[in-house]
Short mmCIF file of C-alpha atoms in Angstrom, two decimals:
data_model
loop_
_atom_site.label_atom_id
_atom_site.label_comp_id
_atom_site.label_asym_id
_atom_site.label_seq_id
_atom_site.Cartn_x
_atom_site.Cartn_y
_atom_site.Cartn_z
CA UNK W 1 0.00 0.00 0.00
CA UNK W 2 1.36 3.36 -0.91
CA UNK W 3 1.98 5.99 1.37
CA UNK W 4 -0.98 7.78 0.14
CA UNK W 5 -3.30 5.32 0.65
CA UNK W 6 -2.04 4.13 3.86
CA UNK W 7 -2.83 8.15 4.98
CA UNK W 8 -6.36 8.36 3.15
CA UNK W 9 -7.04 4.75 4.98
CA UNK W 10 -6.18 5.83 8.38
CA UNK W 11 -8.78 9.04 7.97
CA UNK W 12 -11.38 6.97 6.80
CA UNK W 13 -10.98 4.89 10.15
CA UNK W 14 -10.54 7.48 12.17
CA UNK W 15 -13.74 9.31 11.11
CA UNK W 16 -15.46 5.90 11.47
CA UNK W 17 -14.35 5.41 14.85
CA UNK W 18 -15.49 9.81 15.55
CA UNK W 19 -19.03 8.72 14.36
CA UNK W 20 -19.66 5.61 15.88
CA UNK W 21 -18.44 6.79 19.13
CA UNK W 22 -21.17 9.91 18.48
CA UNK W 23 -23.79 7.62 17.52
CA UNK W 24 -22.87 5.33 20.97
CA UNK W 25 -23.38 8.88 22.94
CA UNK W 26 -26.62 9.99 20.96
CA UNK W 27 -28.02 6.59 21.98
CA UNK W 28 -26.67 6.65 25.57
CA UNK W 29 -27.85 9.73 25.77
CA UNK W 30 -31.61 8.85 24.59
CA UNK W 31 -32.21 5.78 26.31
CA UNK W 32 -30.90 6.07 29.24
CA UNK W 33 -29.17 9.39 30.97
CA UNK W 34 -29.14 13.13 30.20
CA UNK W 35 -26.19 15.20 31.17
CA UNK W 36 -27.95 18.27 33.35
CA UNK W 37 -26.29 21.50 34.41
CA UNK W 38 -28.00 23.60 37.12
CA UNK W 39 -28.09 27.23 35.94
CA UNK W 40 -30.19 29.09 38.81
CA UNK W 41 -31.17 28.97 42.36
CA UNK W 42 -34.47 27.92 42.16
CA UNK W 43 -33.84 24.54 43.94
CA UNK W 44 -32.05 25.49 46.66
CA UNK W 45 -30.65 24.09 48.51
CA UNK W 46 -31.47 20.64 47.20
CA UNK W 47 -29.57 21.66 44.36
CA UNK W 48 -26.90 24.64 43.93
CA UNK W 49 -25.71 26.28 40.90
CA UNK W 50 -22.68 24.13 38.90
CA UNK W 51 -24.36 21.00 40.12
CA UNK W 52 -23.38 18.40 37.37
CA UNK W 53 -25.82 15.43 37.82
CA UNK W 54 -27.44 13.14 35.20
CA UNK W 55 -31.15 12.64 34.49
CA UNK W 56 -32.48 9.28 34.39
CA UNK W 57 -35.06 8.52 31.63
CA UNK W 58 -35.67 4.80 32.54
CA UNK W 59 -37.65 6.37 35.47
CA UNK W 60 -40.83 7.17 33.28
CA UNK W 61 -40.16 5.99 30.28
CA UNK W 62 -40.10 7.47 26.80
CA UNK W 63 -41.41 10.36 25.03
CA UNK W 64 -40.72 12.69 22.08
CA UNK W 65 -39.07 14.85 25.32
CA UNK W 66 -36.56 11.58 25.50
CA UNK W 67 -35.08 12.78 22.29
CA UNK W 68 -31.98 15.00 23.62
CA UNK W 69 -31.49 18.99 22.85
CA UNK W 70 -28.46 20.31 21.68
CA UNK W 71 -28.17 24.37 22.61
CA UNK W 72 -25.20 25.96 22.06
CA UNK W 73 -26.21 29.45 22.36
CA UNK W 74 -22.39 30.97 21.39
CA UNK W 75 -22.26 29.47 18.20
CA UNK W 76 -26.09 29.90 17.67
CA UNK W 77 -27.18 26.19 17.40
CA UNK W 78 -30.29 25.26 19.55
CA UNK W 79 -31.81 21.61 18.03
CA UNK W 80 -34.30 20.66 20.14
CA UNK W 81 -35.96 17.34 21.30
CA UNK W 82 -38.87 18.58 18.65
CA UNK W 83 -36.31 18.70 15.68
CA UNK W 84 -35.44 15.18 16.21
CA UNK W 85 -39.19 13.42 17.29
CA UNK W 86 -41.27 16.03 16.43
CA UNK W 87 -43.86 13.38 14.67
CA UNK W 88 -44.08 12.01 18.56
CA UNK W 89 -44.75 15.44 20.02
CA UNK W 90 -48.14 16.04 21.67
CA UNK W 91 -49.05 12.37 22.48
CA UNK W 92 -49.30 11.83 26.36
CA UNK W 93 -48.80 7.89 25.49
CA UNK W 94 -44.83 6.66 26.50
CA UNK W 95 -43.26 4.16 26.02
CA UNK W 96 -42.38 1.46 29.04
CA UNK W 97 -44.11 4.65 30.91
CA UNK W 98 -44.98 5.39 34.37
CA UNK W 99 -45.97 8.59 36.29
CA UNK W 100 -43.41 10.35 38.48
CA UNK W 101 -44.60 10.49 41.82
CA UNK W 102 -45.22 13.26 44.05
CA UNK W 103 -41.97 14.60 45.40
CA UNK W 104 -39.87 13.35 42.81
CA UNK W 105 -37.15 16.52 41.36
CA UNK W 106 -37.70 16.18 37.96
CA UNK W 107 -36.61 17.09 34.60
CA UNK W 108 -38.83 18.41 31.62
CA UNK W 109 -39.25 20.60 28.84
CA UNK W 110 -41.37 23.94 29.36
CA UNK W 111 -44.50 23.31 27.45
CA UNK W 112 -43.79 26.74 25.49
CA UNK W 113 -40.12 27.32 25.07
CA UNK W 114 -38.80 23.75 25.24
CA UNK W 115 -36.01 24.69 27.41
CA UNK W 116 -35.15 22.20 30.14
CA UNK W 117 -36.32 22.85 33.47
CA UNK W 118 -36.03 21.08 37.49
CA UNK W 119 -38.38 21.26 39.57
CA UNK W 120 -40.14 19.12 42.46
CA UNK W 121 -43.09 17.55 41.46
CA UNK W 122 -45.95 18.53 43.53
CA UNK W 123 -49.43 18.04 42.55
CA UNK W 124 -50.78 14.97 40.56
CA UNK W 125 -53.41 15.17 37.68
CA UNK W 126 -56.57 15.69 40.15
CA UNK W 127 -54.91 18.00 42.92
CA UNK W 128 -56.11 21.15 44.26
CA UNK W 129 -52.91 23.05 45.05
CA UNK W 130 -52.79 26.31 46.52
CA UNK W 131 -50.50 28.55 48.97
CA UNK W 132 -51.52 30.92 51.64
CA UNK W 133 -49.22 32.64 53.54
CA UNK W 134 -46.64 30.90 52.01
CA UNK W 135 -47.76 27.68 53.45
CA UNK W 136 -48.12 24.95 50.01
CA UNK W 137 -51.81 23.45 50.67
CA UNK W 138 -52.43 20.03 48.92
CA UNK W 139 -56.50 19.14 48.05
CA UNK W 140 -57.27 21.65 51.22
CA UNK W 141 -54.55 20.46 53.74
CA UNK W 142 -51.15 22.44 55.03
CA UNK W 143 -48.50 20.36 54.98
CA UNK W 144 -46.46 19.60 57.74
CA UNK W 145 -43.96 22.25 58.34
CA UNK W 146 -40.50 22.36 60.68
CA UNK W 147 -38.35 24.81 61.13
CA UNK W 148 -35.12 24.76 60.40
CA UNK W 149 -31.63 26.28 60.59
CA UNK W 150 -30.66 29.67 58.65
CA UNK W 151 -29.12 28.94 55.14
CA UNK W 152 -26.21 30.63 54.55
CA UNK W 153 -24.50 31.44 51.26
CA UNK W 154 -21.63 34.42 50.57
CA UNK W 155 -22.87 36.69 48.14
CA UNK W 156 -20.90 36.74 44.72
CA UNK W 157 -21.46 35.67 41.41
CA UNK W 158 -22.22 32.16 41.33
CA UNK W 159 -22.02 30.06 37.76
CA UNK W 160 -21.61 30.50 34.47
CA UNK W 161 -24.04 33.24 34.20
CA UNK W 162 -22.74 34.90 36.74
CA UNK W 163 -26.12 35.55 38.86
CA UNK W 164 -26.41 36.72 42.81
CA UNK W 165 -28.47 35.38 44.81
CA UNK W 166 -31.48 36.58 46.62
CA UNK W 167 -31.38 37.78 50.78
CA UNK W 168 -34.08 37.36 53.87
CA UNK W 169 -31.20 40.07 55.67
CA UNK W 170 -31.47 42.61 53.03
CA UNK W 171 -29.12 43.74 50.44
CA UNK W 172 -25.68 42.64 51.52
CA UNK W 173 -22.46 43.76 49.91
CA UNK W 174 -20.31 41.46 48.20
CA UNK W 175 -18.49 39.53 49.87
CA UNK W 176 -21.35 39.21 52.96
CA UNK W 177 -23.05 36.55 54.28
CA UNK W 178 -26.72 36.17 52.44
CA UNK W 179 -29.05 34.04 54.44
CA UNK W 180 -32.58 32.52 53.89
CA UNK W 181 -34.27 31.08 56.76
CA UNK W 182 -35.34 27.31 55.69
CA UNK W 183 -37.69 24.92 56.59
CA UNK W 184 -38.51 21.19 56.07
CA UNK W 185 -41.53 20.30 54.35
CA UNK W 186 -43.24 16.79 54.26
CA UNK W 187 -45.52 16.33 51.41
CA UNK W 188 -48.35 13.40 51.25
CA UNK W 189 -46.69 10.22 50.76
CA UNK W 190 -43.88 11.42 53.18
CA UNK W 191 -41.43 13.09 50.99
CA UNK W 192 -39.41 15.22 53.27
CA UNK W 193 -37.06 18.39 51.93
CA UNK W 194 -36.12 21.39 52.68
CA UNK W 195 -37.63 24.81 51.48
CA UNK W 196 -36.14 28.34 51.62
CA UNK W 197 -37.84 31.46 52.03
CA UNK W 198 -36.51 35.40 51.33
CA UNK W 199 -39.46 37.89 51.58
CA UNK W 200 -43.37 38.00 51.26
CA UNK W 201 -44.10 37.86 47.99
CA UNK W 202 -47.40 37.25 45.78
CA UNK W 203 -46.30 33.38 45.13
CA UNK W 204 -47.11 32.99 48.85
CA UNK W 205 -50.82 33.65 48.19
CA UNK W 206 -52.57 32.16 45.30
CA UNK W 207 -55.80 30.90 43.71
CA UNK W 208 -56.43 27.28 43.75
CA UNK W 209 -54.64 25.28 40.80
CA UNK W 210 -57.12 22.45 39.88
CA UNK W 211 -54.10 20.25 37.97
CA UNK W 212 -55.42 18.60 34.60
CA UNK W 213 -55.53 15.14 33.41
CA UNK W 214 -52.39 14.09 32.28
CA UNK W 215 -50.50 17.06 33.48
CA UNK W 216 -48.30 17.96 36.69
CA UNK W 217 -47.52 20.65 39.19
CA UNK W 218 -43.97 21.63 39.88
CA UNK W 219 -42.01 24.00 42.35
CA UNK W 220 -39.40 24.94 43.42
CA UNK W 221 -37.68 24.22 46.69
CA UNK W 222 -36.17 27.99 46.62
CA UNK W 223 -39.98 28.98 47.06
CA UNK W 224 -39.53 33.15 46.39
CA UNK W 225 -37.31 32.22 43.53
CA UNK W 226 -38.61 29.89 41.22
CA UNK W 227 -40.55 30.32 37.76
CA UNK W 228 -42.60 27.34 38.19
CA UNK W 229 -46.26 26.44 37.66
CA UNK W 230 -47.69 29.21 39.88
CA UNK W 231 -47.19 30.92 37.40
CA UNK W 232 -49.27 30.73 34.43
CA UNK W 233 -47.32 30.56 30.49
CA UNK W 234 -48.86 33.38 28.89
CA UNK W 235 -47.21 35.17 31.87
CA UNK W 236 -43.69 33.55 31.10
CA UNK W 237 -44.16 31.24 33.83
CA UNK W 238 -44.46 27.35 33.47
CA UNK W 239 -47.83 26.76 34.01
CA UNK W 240 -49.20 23.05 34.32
CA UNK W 241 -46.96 20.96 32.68
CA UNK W 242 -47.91 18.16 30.25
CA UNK W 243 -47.00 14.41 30.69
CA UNK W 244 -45.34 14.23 27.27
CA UNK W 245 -42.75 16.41 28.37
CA UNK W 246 -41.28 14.77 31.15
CA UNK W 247 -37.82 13.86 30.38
CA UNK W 248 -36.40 11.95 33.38
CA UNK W 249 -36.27 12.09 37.25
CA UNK W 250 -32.89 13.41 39.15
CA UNK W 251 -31.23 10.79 41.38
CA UNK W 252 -27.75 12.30 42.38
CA UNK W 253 -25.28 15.34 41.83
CA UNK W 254 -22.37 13.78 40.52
CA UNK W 255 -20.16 16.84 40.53
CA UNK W 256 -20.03 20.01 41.41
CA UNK W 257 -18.29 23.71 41.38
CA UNK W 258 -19.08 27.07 42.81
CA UNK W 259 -16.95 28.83 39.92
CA UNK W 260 -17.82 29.89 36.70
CA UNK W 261 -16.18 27.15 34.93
CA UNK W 262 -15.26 23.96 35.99
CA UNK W 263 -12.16 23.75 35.40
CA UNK W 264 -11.61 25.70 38.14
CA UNK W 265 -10.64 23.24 40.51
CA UNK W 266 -10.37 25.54 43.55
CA UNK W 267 -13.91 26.36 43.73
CA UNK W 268 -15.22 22.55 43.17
CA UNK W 269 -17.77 21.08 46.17
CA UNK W 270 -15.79 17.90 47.18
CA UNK W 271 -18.88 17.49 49.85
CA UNK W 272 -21.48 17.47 46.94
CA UNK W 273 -20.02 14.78 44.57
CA UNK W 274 -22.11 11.56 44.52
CA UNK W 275 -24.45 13.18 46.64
CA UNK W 276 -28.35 11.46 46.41
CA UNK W 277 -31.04 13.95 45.99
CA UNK W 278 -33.62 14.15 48.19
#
C-alpha cells in the first residue's frame, strides 16, 4: 500500500471510529441518561448552581421529550428534542411509561419554550394546590412544616451566568453573608425536603390550581425564587406541565463547582459529589 493510501485509509478509520463513538453517545444519551447543568437557584438548597448530575429517563419511560437537545447558544445552534421526534410530540402515550410520583425533582421541557427545566413535582393530575401565607396546601390540607436552621451562602457571582443570589437580611455587599431562613416540608406520601424562604411575595398567596388530566404541578424548593407552575405561560411562567414532556427524574449530583467554569478546581464542592437527591 502506498503511502498515500495508507494516509487516506487511516482518515477513513478514524472518522469511522469519531461517528460511531457519536452515535454510541446519541443513543446513551436517549435511552438512558441526560447530562444536566443547574443554571439558577431555584432549587435550593437541594440543588446549587454548577451542580453536574445526570437525568435518568428509565424512570418514566419514553417520550418525544426523550429525544436529547443540543443548545449551544455561542455558536447559535439550539436543536431541540422537537427537531429530532417532532412526529411524537403532543401524544401523552410513553413508552415502558410510568408517572413520576409526588416529590420526585424532575426534569422536563417547558410546554412553550422547550427549554429544560427542574423542579419538584408537587401536585398529581386531580390535585387542588394552593399557597396561603406561604404555606403549600395540597387538596385543602397544610402540609407539615418544621423549622429549620438559617441557610447561609456568601454573596458573589455564582455560575456560568454569573447571577447573585437573593437575601431574607437585606441587600448585603459582596463579599457578605446572604441568608434565607429554611424549613422542612413533608408532602403526602412522606417526601421530606427542605424549602427556603426570602421575603413576602405574591407566590405565597394564590388561587387554587385544579391540575389537569395528564398534566403535573412543579415547584421549586427555593420557594420566592422559582418560575414554576404558579405561574401561568402566557405570563412567562411554566404553568401546568404536560405528561409528554417529562424527560427523566434526578437521582444524584455527581459533581459540582461554585466557579464559573469547571475547570476551576479551587472552587469545586468535594462534599457534593455523589451526593443522592432528596
Amino acid at each position: 500500500m502506498s503511502e498515500e493510501a495508507g494516509f487516506f485509509a487511516s482518515v477513513k478509520e478514524t472518522v469511522k471510529t469519531v461517528v460511531y463513538a457519536l452515535l454510541i453517545a446519541g443513543l446513551f444519551r436517549t435511552i438512558f441518561f441526560q447530562p444536566f447543568w443547574i443554571p439558577s437557584g431555584s432549587m435550593k438548597d437541594t440543588l446549587l448552581i454548577g451542580d453536574f448530575l445526570f437525568v435518568n429517563k428509565m424512570a418514566y419511560g419514553y417520550s418525544y421529550a426523550s429525544c436529547p437537545s443540543i443548545r449551544i447558544p455561542a455558536i447559535g445552534v439550539d436543536i431541540g428534542a422537537d427537531d429530532f421526534c417532532g412526529a411524537f410530540e403532543g401524544s401523552n402515550e410513553r413508552l415502558f411509561g410510568s408517572d413520576p410520583e409526588r416529590g420526585d425533582v424532575v426534569v422536563f421541557r417547558h410546554p412553550v419554550t422547550g427549554a429544560d427545566y427542574i423542579k419538584r413535582l408537587i401536585g398529581e393530575p386531580g390535585d387542588r394546590i394552593q399557597m396561603i401565607d406561604g404555606v403549600l396546601q395540597i387538596n385543602d390540607e397544610a402540609v407539615v412544616l418544621e423549622d429549620g436552621d438559617v441557610f447561609e451562602e456568601v454573596m458573589e457571582y455564582q455560575g456560568p451566568q454569573g447571577l447573585r443570589p437573593r437575601c431574607e437580611n437585606g441587600a448585603v455587599g459582596q463579599g457578605a453573608i446572604c441568608e434565607k431562613s429554611r424549613q422542612y416540608e413533608t408532602l403526602p406520601g412522606g417526601t421530606r425536603h427542605s424549602i427556603l424562604n426570602i421575603d413576602d411575595q405574591f407566590s405565597d398567596n394564590t388561587g387554587v390550581f385544579t391540575v389537569p388530566e395528564d398534566h403535573f404541578f412543579f415547584m421549586g424548593d427555593n420557594r420566592d425564587n422559582s418560575t414554576d407552575s404558579r405561574v401561568a405561560q402566557e405570563a412567562r411562567g411554566v404553568g401546568f406541565v404536560p405528561r409528554s414532556d417529562i424527560v427523566g427524574r434526578a437521582d444524584r449530583v455527581m459533581f459540582s463547582s461554585a466557579g464559573r467554569s469547571m475547570l476551576a478546581f479551587w472552587t469545586w464542592r468535594s462534599d457534593r459529589f455523589f451526593k443522592a437527591i432528596e
